[in-house]
Amino acid sequence: MKNAPIPHPSTEDLSLRHERVLDAMRPEAVAKQHARGQLTARERIALLLDEGEELWESGALAVPADDSLTAPADGLVVGIGHVQGRRSMIVSCDYTSLGGSLGITSHAKLTRAMYLAERHRLPVFALVEGGGARAQEYRSLPSLRPAAAFGTMARLSGVVPLVGLALGRAFAGHAILLGECDTVIATETAALGIAGPPLVKASTGQDLTPEQIGAAWMHAESGGVECLVKDDVAAIAAAREYARYFTRRFVAGEGSEATAHDALREIAARPGPVDVHRVSALVADPGSMLELRAAWSRQTTTALARIGGHTVGITAVGPTGDADSAVLSRDDCDKIARFASLCDAFAIPRLDVIGSVRAAADTDGPDTALFRHASRLIRTDDARAAIVCLVGRLDGVAQLLLGRFGDFLSGPTHVMWPGASLRGLGASPESGAFRVAEQYATDDVIDPGSTRELAVRAIDVARESPRGDPHHVAVW
Amino acid sequence: MTDGTRTRLRRFFDDAGTIVEYGAEVVQPGAHDEGVLEGVAFAFGEAEGESCIVADCSPRSSEGTIGQRGIAELIRAARIAVRADVPLVLLLEGGAYRDGEAPFYLQGRDLSSVLAEVRERIPVVGVAFGSVRGALALALGLSHVVVATAAATITLAEAGAVAVEASDAPSPLARHGAADAVCADEDEAFSVVRRWLQIIRNPQAEHAAEDRSDDGERLRMLVAGNSRRAIDGRRLTDLLLDRGSSIRLRERLGGAVQTTLGRMGGRSVGIVASHSMVNAAAIDAPAAAKLGDFIEFCDTFRLPVIYLTDVPGLMAGPAAERTAVNRHSIRPYNAQARSRTPHLTVIVRRGFGQGLVVMGGGHHVPGSALKLTWPTGQFGVMGNMGAATIRSTSTSSQASMSADEAHADLVSRGAAGRAVRDFSMDALVEPEDTREQLIRFLTRLPLASQTSESGARR
């Protein structure tokens, strides 16, 4: 290729060059990917795009900088197409081409993709599978054609949704690429890691498979993967579902208020702690909840959902199992703060459903710096926070951290169920909801059955309030 | 009774005779309000030539309780500090809310929400004495820097025993990096706070010449001989900073990276040093979080950041993955990509992989203004051993060779001399010339406004 004479240009040659990169011309590569139960880079894109949509592609003719290597489009498909009605940037790694590794050319393609996303404000979908930088090409530091993709993503954070899909083995640069995203959706067979087997072997001496190093479920349990799903098809469906909350802010709801009404009353009447997860699901439009980081820090639920058809972010905190009270930990604080940051960045109104909670005693142990993490929950700049609904007993500083009693007068809509109460911080021995309402530290005590109705109204108000200052999505 | 409060508050200032005091007479609510002092007072004064507001909370009762009047005093101190555009220093002890007072929730706007706004406008320093609890613990969490005495504990709980270990063990606050600095006693804590304020508020101090004739040799010795010997990043830092100017922050948290505030030729700087005595300086999730906080902190107060780099990469292996290190490592990366201050890099020895990228070697830092390498610098996109294995099994004709040959090739390509010839580094610098080179650059920099326009969003 390097020294070949420039052939006389023909349309046949042009078509051939463009077709060479397509799946139809690469049956072996396609078969390999399918044999693993996976889709090809291009099949994934076709599924992600809206019906009938075709990708505008950049760099189909690009090849590896090391011309002794073969990789159609240098192993990375980059292009623009509509997803959920919004024009989006898609990058899709081709694992069948040199293991999806990022070479000098494909790094440049990735950089181009992010610059285009920045230029045209396009949501980004990164369909990721591969083992990082191509060792064969990066034999010394890249100085002349530096990759600016990740730095651009840092600026894009909070400007457009950044959605990462881990669809196989995603190591080194590929794991970092996912880390730059707001949300990571992974398949059950995926594995993620900073360093793959050869590097783990070199640095720790352990012989491990990629799955032993960082199976997707391990990441889901430690909060590093937001959604864990079965396979490629499910992951792409989840990505479309996720994107829909951002691009279609209103979808007519099919909620049956009567059902929610009775069920909510029944929950409130039951003895023992309120199941806040169940309450959230009832307040949201039926079947509209997409939970993020569900496998991590389970006493806290963070979910995108719809209420009255509008996109909302629901945070629910309360005890699980037989516990009387949730004990707020460092991970809970990080999970809540990070989710609030995501919602605020995209002006998504929030509903908080707060059950019985107390803060962990901050003695020795991993929660020794709890006060630092807890202070992330003190917010005064969240104009779109719509409604705080207290359904359990808040102990001590949990009144400030989750109950919003530190800024009730200037804070969001604030209601309590009749069974809610406060204890500690001068509420001695305990202040019931009616006492708090008499003292005017809450807007109202409500019939639990009317929670959904009230949320619909509060969200309508919050939706129209001015946006706060733009800000990035917190990384953790 | 007054004297306990006044003494600590007064002791903080250069000249207690010139301070303006507030609220020293406030008592706990009672029948005729003639009872016991609330124990909170604040004052406007000067420390090391810098104006500041200092609030002292020294509760009278053994339970360390405070009430609504005490909290109102702290809120007023914060508001006055913002109006006057001076730093706020909170000297805190106790904090459980007093039984019998009107419920805390009736305030409508409590100290923590006030501080969440205040920290975006002025520097806030929190100092923990004794056991700090409840709402006051949150006040510490909202401070830009947390200083604690060795006996201090910080808990969100209102009541209950807090375990304090035997005095010879490091305090739990130090061990987990919960406090930025843990000091033996009040004197030391005050000295740290005063120096911190100085560094933040006065970006260019007078600097007297120092005899540093032995430092070159000491720096050389750090990297001489065995290339696998650990380098103490703290010592390296102190050898490059003006003598006695360093304030180490959260030394025990993510110890592979050491973060230090100090001065270089009188200029305020933030130093990030690899510390290969912990995890061979590989960056794990806590180290990444600490680094991210520090970069944001330097950005907030417009301090130049200097990297002293000897990093093998990010932490590898299943234990690290369990902490979502791929997500946490984005913290410093993104903070750097958005940073508005100059970033200066000195590669001391190893510079590998994504570790190098977040330790000052990345192309994503708009403020990256100078990249120097010592002759001992060694570079690579990933660790050489791993890269050699991958290359020895590759199909590439350009790269094909045995693992040993590949390794030798990587070592020669990754040498410091190569890095300056192919322009991945700006210049070579000898250990003994490093400080001088950095100072030359720093003196060319215009002094940015040191006011915190907007605190780092966490």
PDB file of C-alpha atoms in Angstrom, chain A residues 2 65-69 98 133-144 146-155 157 171 175-184 192-195 198-200 202-204 206 208 212-214 217-219 221-226 293 328 334 338 341 359-366 368-372 374-376 378-381 396-397 399-401 405-410 422 424-428 431-432 435-436 439-441 469-476, chain B residues 95-114 116-117 133-146 153-159 161-163 165 172-173 175-181 250 253 293 313-319 321-331 333-335 337-338 351-354 356 361 363-364 366 379-387 389-391 394-399 401 409-410 413-414 418-419 422-425 457-458:
ATOM      1  CA  LYS A   2       2.693   2.422   1.034  1.00  0.00           C
ATOM      2  CA  ALA A  65      -0.721   3.042  11.139  1.00  0.00           C
ATOM      3  CA  ASP A  66       1.407  -0.116  11.202  1.00  0.00           C
ATOM      4  CA  ASP A  67       0.650  -1.210   7.653  1.00  0.00           C
ATOM      5  CA  SER A  68       1.676  -4.791   8.271  1.00  0.00           C
ATOM      6  CA  LEU A  69      -1.477  -5.119  10.358  1.00  0.00           C
ATOM      7  CA  LEU A  98      -6.908  -6.880  16.362  1.00  0.00           C
ATOM      8  CA  ALA A 133      -3.883   0.707  23.265  1.00  0.00           C
ATOM      9  CA  ARG A 134      -2.344  -1.385  20.482  1.00  0.00           C
ATOM     10  CA  ALA A 135       0.975  -2.444  21.953  1.00  0.00           C
ATOM     11  CA  GLN A 136       2.450  -3.037  18.489  1.00  0.00           C
ATOM     12  CA  GLU A 137       1.987   0.599  17.494  1.00  0.00           C
ATOM     13  CA  TYR A 138       2.714   2.354  20.783  1.00  0.00           C
ATOM     14  CA  ARG A 139       6.320   1.479  21.324  1.00  0.00           C
ATOM     15  CA  SER A 140       7.112   4.852  22.785  1.00  0.00           C
ATOM     16  CA  LEU A 141       5.029   7.743  24.066  1.00  0.00           C
ATOM     17  CA  PRO A 142       2.692   9.275  21.516  1.00  0.00           C
ATOM     18  CA  SER A 143       3.928  12.812  21.026  1.00  0.00           C
ATOM     19  CA  LEU A 144       2.965  13.807  17.507  1.00  0.00           C
ATOM     20  CA  PRO A 146      -1.912  12.893  20.707  1.00  0.00           C
ATOM     21  CA  ALA A 147      -5.369  11.554  21.439  1.00  0.00           C
ATOM     22  CA  ALA A 148      -7.729  14.223  22.745  1.00  0.00           C
ATOM     23  CA  ALA A 149     -10.816  12.020  23.032  1.00  0.00           C
ATOM     24  CA  PHE A 150     -10.905  11.604  26.798  1.00  0.00           C
ATOM     25  CA  GLY A 151     -10.112  15.234  27.532  1.00  0.00           C
ATOM     26  CA  THR A 152     -12.978  16.251  25.269  1.00  0.00           C
ATOM     27  CA  MET A 153     -15.251  13.835  27.096  1.00  0.00           C
ATOM     28  CA  ALA A 154     -14.301  15.543  30.344  1.00  0.00           C
ATOM     29  CA  ARG A 155     -15.648  18.781  28.882  1.00  0.00           C
ATOM     30  CA  SER A 157     -19.711  15.680  30.820  1.00  0.00           C
ATOM     31  CA  PHE A 171      -9.527  -3.385  29.443  1.00  0.00           C
ATOM     32  CA  ALA A 175     -12.136   0.575  30.613  1.00  0.00           C
ATOM     33  CA  ILE A 176     -11.085   4.216  30.898  1.00  0.00           C
ATOM     34  CA  LEU A 177     -13.340   5.115  27.956  1.00  0.00           C
ATOM     35  CA  LEU A 178     -16.241   3.544  29.848  1.00  0.00           C
ATOM     36  CA  GLY A 179     -15.156   5.390  32.987  1.00  0.00           C
ATOM     37  CA  GLU A 180     -15.532   8.689  31.155  1.00  0.00           C
ATOM     38  CA  CYS A 181     -19.221   7.937  30.587  1.00  0.00           C
ATOM     39  CA  ASP A 182     -22.098   9.043  32.829  1.00  0.00           C
ATOM     40  CA  THR A 183     -23.547   5.570  32.835  1.00  0.00           C
ATOM     41  CA  VAL A 184     -22.132   2.151  32.058  1.00  0.00           C
ATOM     42  CA  LEU A 192     -13.665  -4.661  32.737  1.00  0.00           C
ATOM     43  CA  GLY A 193     -10.286  -3.777  34.082  1.00  0.00           C
ATOM     44  CA  ILE A 194      -7.469  -1.295  34.191  1.00  0.00           C
ATOM     45  CA  ALA A 195      -4.986  -4.011  33.299  1.00  0.00           C
ATOM     46  CA  PRO A 198      -0.465  -9.927  30.621  1.00  0.00           C
ATOM     47  CA  LEU A 199      -0.104  -6.743  32.666  1.00  0.00           C
ATOM     48  CA  VAL A 200      -1.592  -8.285  35.811  1.00  0.00           C
ATOM     49  CA  ALA A 202       3.727  -8.758  34.978  1.00  0.00           C
ATOM     50  CA  SER A 203       2.839  -6.621  37.975  1.00  0.00           C
ATOM     51  CA  THR A 204       1.432  -9.166  40.448  1.00  0.00           C
ATOM     52  CA  GLN A 206      -0.979 -13.849  39.099  1.00  0.00           C
ATOM     53  CA  LEU A 208      -5.815 -14.745  35.769  1.00  0.00           C
ATOM     54  CA  GLN A 212     -11.288 -13.338  37.175  1.00  0.00           C
ATOM     55  CA  ILE A 213      -9.751  -9.886  37.072  1.00  0.00           C
ATOM     56  CA  GLY A 214     -12.937  -7.898  36.608  1.00  0.00           C
ATOM     57  CA  TRP A 217     -20.888  -8.430  38.164  1.00  0.00           C
ATOM     58  CA  MET A 218     -17.914  -7.456  40.350  1.00  0.00           C
ATOM     59  CA  HIS A 219     -18.125  -3.941  38.982  1.00  0.00           C
ATOM     60  CA  GLU A 221     -21.536  -4.798  43.041  1.00  0.00           C
ATOM     61  CA  SER A 222     -18.988  -2.067  43.639  1.00  0.00           C
ATOM     62  CA  GLY A 223     -20.904   0.665  41.847  1.00  0.00           C
ATOM     63  CA  GLY A 224     -18.713   0.778  38.743  1.00  0.00           C
ATOM     64  CA  VAL A 225     -21.414  -0.551  36.413  1.00  0.00           C
ATOM     65  CA  GLU A 226     -24.845   1.104  36.498  1.00  0.00           C
ATOM     66  CA  ARG A 293     -26.362   0.963  40.422  1.00  0.00           C
ATOM     67  CA  LEU A 328     -26.438   5.852  56.014  1.00  0.00           C
ATOM     68  CA  ASP A 334     -21.728   8.869  47.166  1.00  0.00           C
ATOM     69  CA  ARG A 338     -23.632  11.295  42.168  1.00  0.00           C
ATOM     70  CA  SER A 341     -25.371  15.532  40.102  1.00  0.00           C
ATOM     71  CA  ALA A 359     -26.271   8.205  59.944  1.00  0.00           C
ATOM     72  CA  ALA A 360     -23.610   5.610  60.701  1.00  0.00           C
ATOM     73  CA  ALA A 361     -21.631   6.144  63.861  1.00  0.00           C
ATOM     74  CA  ASP A 362     -18.374   7.482  62.569  1.00  0.00           C
ATOM     75  CA  THR A 363     -15.905   5.435  64.522  1.00  0.00           C
ATOM     76  CA  ASP A 364     -12.884   3.612  63.211  1.00  0.00           C
ATOM     77  CA  GLY A 365     -13.215   1.702  59.965  1.00  0.00           C
ATOM     78  CA  PRO A 366     -13.922   2.420  56.363  1.00  0.00           C
ATOM     79  CA  THR A 368     -14.084   7.189  59.206  1.00  0.00           C
ATOM     80  CA  ALA A 369     -14.329   9.969  56.646  1.00  0.00           C
ATOM     81  CA  LEU A 370     -18.124   9.690  56.488  1.00  0.00           C
ATOM     82  CA  PHE A 371     -18.537  13.356  57.359  1.00  0.00           C
ATOM     83  CA  ARG A 372     -16.797  14.322  54.126  1.00  0.00           C
ATOM     84  CA  ALA A 374     -22.166  13.136  53.870  1.00  0.00           C
ATOM     85  CA  SER A 375     -21.424  16.814  53.288  1.00  0.00           C
ATOM     86  CA  ARG A 376     -21.861  16.156  49.556  1.00  0.00           C
ATOM     87  CA  ILE A 378     -25.856  19.407  51.512  1.00  0.00           C
ATOM     88  CA  ARG A 379     -27.047  21.197  48.404  1.00  0.00           C
ATOM     89  CA  THR A 380     -28.470  24.635  47.947  1.00  0.00           C
ATOM     90  CA  ASP A 381     -28.194  25.023  44.184  1.00  0.00           C
ATOM     91  CA  GLY A 396     -30.156  13.157  64.048  1.00  0.00           C
ATOM     92  CA  VAL A 397     -28.281  14.696  61.137  1.00  0.00           C
ATOM     93  CA  GLN A 399     -32.818  15.285  59.142  1.00  0.00           C
ATOM     94  CA  LEU A 400     -30.419  17.650  57.379  1.00  0.00           C
ATOM     95  CA  LEU A 401     -28.789  15.229  54.942  1.00  0.00           C
ATOM     96  CA  PHE A 405     -34.765  20.403  57.283  1.00  0.00           C
ATOM     97  CA  GLY A 406     -31.579  22.443  57.000  1.00  0.00           C
ATOM     98  CA  ASP A 407     -33.168  24.614  54.324  1.00  0.00           C
ATOM     99  CA  PHE A 408     -36.885  23.921  54.361  1.00  0.00           C
ATOM    100  CA  LEU A 409     -37.835  27.559  53.800  1.00  0.00           C
ATOM    101  CA  SER A 410     -35.800  27.828  50.609  1.00  0.00           C
ATOM    102  CA  LEU A 422     -38.074  13.150  63.579  1.00  0.00           C
ATOM    103  CA  GLY A 424     -32.860  13.826  67.964  1.00  0.00           C
ATOM    104  CA  LEU A 425     -31.454  17.276  67.142  1.00  0.00           C
ATOM    105  CA  GLY A 426     -33.825  18.799  69.684  1.00  0.00           C
ATOM    106  CA  ALA A 427     -36.797  16.698  68.612  1.00  0.00           C
ATOM    107  CA  SER A 428     -37.111  15.131  71.998  1.00  0.00           C
ATOM    108  CA  SER A 431     -41.637  14.943  66.758  1.00  0.00           C
ATOM    109  CA  GLY A 432     -44.463  13.444  64.769  1.00  0.00           C
ATOM    110  CA  ARG A 435     -46.151  18.453  65.274  1.00  0.00           C
ATOM    111  CA  VAL A 436     -43.654  19.367  62.535  1.00  0.00           C
ATOM    112  CA  GLN A 439     -44.446  24.306  63.713  1.00  0.00           C
ATOM    113  CA  TYR A 440     -44.297  24.881  59.964  1.00  0.00           C
ATOM    114  CA  ALA A 441     -41.153  22.981  59.141  1.00  0.00           C
ATOM    115  CA  ASP A 469     -25.548  26.856  36.639  1.00  0.00           C
ATOM    116  CA  PRO A 470     -24.290  24.261  34.190  1.00  0.00           C
ATOM    117  CA  HIS A 471     -22.031  21.737  35.800  1.00  0.00           C
ATOM    118  CA  HIS A 472     -20.351  18.437  35.087  1.00  0.00           C
ATOM    119  CA  VAL A 473     -21.577  15.092  36.271  1.00  0.00           C
ATOM    120  CA  ALA A 474     -19.615  14.021  39.333  1.00  0.00           C
ATOM    121  CA  VAL A 475     -17.311  11.165  38.395  1.00  0.00           C
ATOM    122  CA  TRP A 476     -18.150   9.146  41.512  1.00  0.00           C
TER     123      TRP A 476
ATOM    124  CA  GLY B  95     -21.706  19.810  68.488  1.00  0.00           C
ATOM    125  CA  ALA B  96     -24.432  17.543  69.777  1.00  0.00           C
ATOM    126  CA  TYR B  97     -27.623  19.585  69.882  1.00  0.00           C
ATOM    127  CA  ARG B  98     -28.765  20.533  73.386  1.00  0.00           C
ATOM    128  CA  ASP B  99     -31.871  18.852  74.740  1.00  0.00           C
ATOM    129  CA  GLY B 100     -34.589  21.250  75.766  1.00  0.00           C
ATOM    130  CA  GLU B 101     -33.830  23.822  73.065  1.00  0.00           C
ATOM    131  CA  ALA B 102     -36.291  24.469  70.252  1.00  0.00           C
ATOM    132  CA  PRO B 103     -35.879  21.696  67.674  1.00  0.00           C
ATOM    133  CA  PHE B 104     -33.008  22.164  65.257  1.00  0.00           C
ATOM    134  CA  TYR B 105     -35.356  21.789  62.308  1.00  0.00           C
ATOM    135  CA  LEU B 106     -37.063  25.069  63.142  1.00  0.00           C
ATOM    136  CA  GLN B 107     -34.070  27.136  62.045  1.00  0.00           C
ATOM    137  CA  GLY B 108     -35.200  27.097  58.444  1.00  0.00           C
ATOM    138  CA  ARG B 109     -31.648  27.649  57.267  1.00  0.00           C
ATOM    139  CA  ASP B 110     -28.962  25.877  59.177  1.00  0.00           C
ATOM    140  CA  LEU B 111     -25.195  26.199  59.351  1.00  0.00           C
ATOM    141  CA  SER B 112     -24.467  23.473  56.798  1.00  0.00           C
ATOM    142  CA  SER B 113     -26.606  25.022  54.058  1.00  0.00           C
ATOM    143  CA  VAL B 114     -25.031  28.395  54.756  1.00  0.00           C
ATOM    144  CA  ALA B 116     -22.371  25.096  51.288  1.00  0.00           C
ATOM    145  CA  GLU B 117     -22.783  28.561  49.752  1.00  0.00           C
ATOM    146  CA  ARG B 133     -20.346  15.696  66.361  1.00  0.00           C
ATOM    147  CA  GLY B 134     -23.526  16.058  64.391  1.00  0.00           C
ATOM    148  CA  ALA B 135     -24.036  19.307  62.536  1.00  0.00           C
ATOM    149  CA  LEU B 136     -20.519  20.506  63.358  1.00  0.00           C
ATOM    150  CA  ALA B 137     -19.060  17.390  61.733  1.00  0.00           C
ATOM    151  CA  LEU B 138     -20.872  18.434  58.561  1.00  0.00           C
ATOM    152  CA  ALA B 139     -19.332  21.896  58.893  1.00  0.00           C
ATOM    153  CA  LEU B 140     -15.922  20.209  58.794  1.00  0.00           C
ATOM    154  CA  GLY B 141     -16.959  18.209  55.743  1.00  0.00           C
ATOM    155  CA  LEU B 142     -17.800  21.460  53.971  1.00  0.00           C
ATOM    156  CA  SER B 143     -14.465  23.097  54.815  1.00  0.00           C
ATOM    157  CA  HIS B 144     -11.696  23.406  52.222  1.00  0.00           C
ATOM    158  CA  VAL B 145      -9.207  21.964  54.657  1.00  0.00           C
ATOM    159  CA  VAL B 146      -9.725  19.948  57.832  1.00  0.00           C
ATOM    160  CA  THR B 153     -12.737  12.499  66.624  1.00  0.00           C
ATOM    161  CA  ILE B 154     -15.343  13.460  64.059  1.00  0.00           C
ATOM    162  CA  THR B 155     -18.715  11.744  63.960  1.00  0.00           C
ATOM    163  CA  LEU B 156     -22.125  12.401  62.489  1.00  0.00           C
ATOM    164  CA  ALA B 157     -23.702  10.692  65.480  1.00  0.00           C
ATOM    165  CA  GLU B 158     -25.262  12.951  68.102  1.00  0.00           C
ATOM    166  CA  ALA B 159     -24.482  10.776  71.089  1.00  0.00           C
ATOM    167  CA  ALA B 161     -19.097   6.768  72.783  1.00  0.00           C
ATOM    168  CA  VAL B 162     -16.466   7.455  70.182  1.00  0.00           C
ATOM    169  CA  ALA B 163     -13.547   5.085  70.296  1.00  0.00           C
ATOM    170  CA  GLU B 165      -7.325   4.571  70.745  1.00  0.00           C
ATOM    171  CA  PRO B 172      -7.993   7.165  63.173  1.00  0.00           C
ATOM    172  CA  LEU B 173      -8.479  10.528  61.489  1.00  0.00           C
ATOM    173  CA  ARG B 175      -4.851   6.812  59.427  1.00  0.00           C
ATOM    174  CA  HIS B 176      -7.772   7.119  57.061  1.00  0.00           C
ATOM    175  CA  GLY B 177      -6.967  10.555  55.764  1.00  0.00           C
ATOM    176  CA  ALA B 178     -10.273  11.848  57.073  1.00  0.00           C
ATOM    177  CA  ALA B 179      -8.518  15.001  58.243  1.00  0.00           C
ATOM    178  CA  ASP B 180      -6.080  16.740  55.906  1.00  0.00           C
ATOM    179  CA  ALA B 181      -3.577  17.325  58.678  1.00  0.00           C
ATOM    180  CA  ARG B 250      -4.069  13.485  53.890  1.00  0.00           C
ATOM    181  CA  LEU B 253      -5.067   8.227  52.405  1.00  0.00           C
ATOM    182  CA  ASP B 293      -9.581  16.571  45.263  1.00  0.00           C
ATOM    183  CA  GLY B 313       0.603   2.808  36.291  1.00  0.00           C
ATOM    184  CA  LEU B 314      -2.811   2.520  37.815  1.00  0.00           C
ATOM    185  CA  MET B 315      -3.274  -0.293  40.319  1.00  0.00           C
ATOM    186  CA  ALA B 316      -3.819  -3.640  38.563  1.00  0.00           C
ATOM    187  CA  GLY B 317      -5.611  -6.797  39.636  1.00  0.00           C
ATOM    188  CA  PRO B 318      -8.949  -8.007  41.000  1.00  0.00           C
ATOM    189  CA  ALA B 319      -8.708  -6.255  44.378  1.00  0.00           C
ATOM    190  CA  GLU B 321     -11.071  -3.607  40.171  1.00  0.00           C
ATOM    191  CA  ARG B 322     -13.374  -4.302  43.111  1.00  0.00           C
ATOM    192  CA  THR B 323     -13.026  -0.638  44.038  1.00  0.00           C
ATOM    193  CA  ALA B 324     -14.024   0.573  40.546  1.00  0.00           C
ATOM    194  CA  VAL B 325     -10.588   2.047  39.967  1.00  0.00           C
ATOM    195  CA  ASN B 326     -11.455   2.622  36.289  1.00  0.00           C
ATOM    196  CA  ARG B 327     -14.160   5.068  37.407  1.00  0.00           C
ATOM    197  CA  HIS B 328     -12.222   6.695  40.254  1.00  0.00           C
ATOM    198  CA  SER B 329      -9.166   7.280  38.069  1.00  0.00           C
ATOM    199  CA  ILE B 330     -11.305   9.596  35.930  1.00  0.00           C
ATOM    200  CA  ARG B 331     -11.554  12.027  38.870  1.00  0.00           C
ATOM    201  CA  TYR B 333      -8.128  13.174  34.788  1.00  0.00           C
ATOM    202  CA  ASN B 334     -11.254  15.282  34.409  1.00  0.00           C
ATOM    203  CA  ALA B 335     -10.119  17.755  37.045  1.00  0.00           C
ATOM    204  CA  ALA B 337      -8.790  18.640  31.759  1.00  0.00           C
ATOM    205  CA  ARG B 338     -10.825  21.471  33.306  1.00  0.00           C
ATOM    206  CA  GLY B 351       6.283   7.167  33.776  1.00  0.00           C
ATOM    207  CA  PHE B 352       3.987   4.399  32.558  1.00  0.00           C
ATOM    208  CA  GLY B 353       0.502   3.985  31.211  1.00  0.00           C
ATOM    209  CA  GLN B 354      -2.519   5.810  32.500  1.00  0.00           C
ATOM    210  CA  LEU B 356       1.738   8.735  33.778  1.00  0.00           C
ATOM    211  CA  GLY B 361       2.309  13.357  31.590  1.00  0.00           C
ATOM    212  CA  HIS B 363      -1.865  15.675  26.735  1.00  0.00           C
ATOM    213  CA  HIS B 364      -5.290  16.519  28.119  1.00  0.00           C
ATOM    214  CA  PRO B 366      -4.620  22.629  28.936  1.00  0.00           C
ATOM    215  CA  PHE B 379       8.537   5.870  29.751  1.00  0.00           C
ATOM    216  CA  GLY B 380       5.972   3.548  28.290  1.00  0.00           C
ATOM    217  CA  VAL B 381       2.348   3.411  27.205  1.00  0.00           C
ATOM    218  CA  MET B 382       2.024   0.394  29.479  1.00  0.00           C
ATOM    219  CA  GLY B 383       4.380  -1.549  31.725  1.00  0.00           C
ATOM    220  CA  ASN B 384       7.386  -2.843  29.760  1.00  0.00           C
ATOM    221  CA  MET B 385       7.120  -6.480  30.884  1.00  0.00           C
ATOM    222  CA  GLY B 386       3.476  -6.757  29.880  1.00  0.00           C
ATOM    223  CA  ALA B 387       4.014  -4.873  26.635  1.00  0.00           C
ATOM    224  CA  THR B 389       4.746 -10.244  26.239  1.00  0.00           C
ATOM    225  CA  ILE B 390       2.020  -8.809  24.030  1.00  0.00           C
ATOM    226  CA  ARG B 391       4.466  -7.811  21.304  1.00  0.00           C
ATOM    227  CA  SER B 394       1.814 -10.215  17.859  1.00  0.00           C
ATOM    228  CA  THR B 395       1.176 -10.784  14.154  1.00  0.00           C
ATOM    229  CA  SER B 396       2.727  -7.435  13.247  1.00  0.00           C
ATOM    230  CA  SER B 397       5.879  -7.818  11.157  1.00  0.00           C
ATOM    231  CA  GLN B 398       7.189  -4.474  12.451  1.00  0.00           C
ATOM    232  CA  ALA B 399       6.784  -5.505  16.051  1.00  0.00           C
ATOM    233  CA  MET B 401      10.489 -10.251  18.128  1.00  0.00           C
ATOM    234  CA  ASP B 409      13.637  -2.417  22.606  1.00  0.00           C
ATOM    235  CA  LEU B 410      11.002  -0.857  24.877  1.00  0.00           C
ATOM    236  CA  ARG B 413      12.788   3.556  23.198  1.00  0.00           C
ATOM    237  CA  GLY B 414      11.429   4.674  26.577  1.00  0.00           C
ATOM    238  CA  ARG B 418      14.656   9.499  23.529  1.00  0.00           C
ATOM    239  CA  ALA B 419      11.710  11.246  25.161  1.00  0.00           C
ATOM    240  CA  ASP B 422      11.041  12.786  20.032  1.00  0.00           C
ATOM    241  CA  PHE B 423       9.467  15.723  21.923  1.00  0.00           C
ATOM    242  CA  SER B 424       7.321  13.713  24.289  1.00  0.00           C
ATOM    243  CA  MET B 425       9.114  15.686  27.031  1.00  0.00           C
ATOM    244  CA  ARG B 457     -17.812  21.229  42.641  1.00  0.00           C
ATOM    245  CA  ARG B 458     -17.454  17.972  44.381  1.00  0.00           C
TER     246      ARG B 458
END
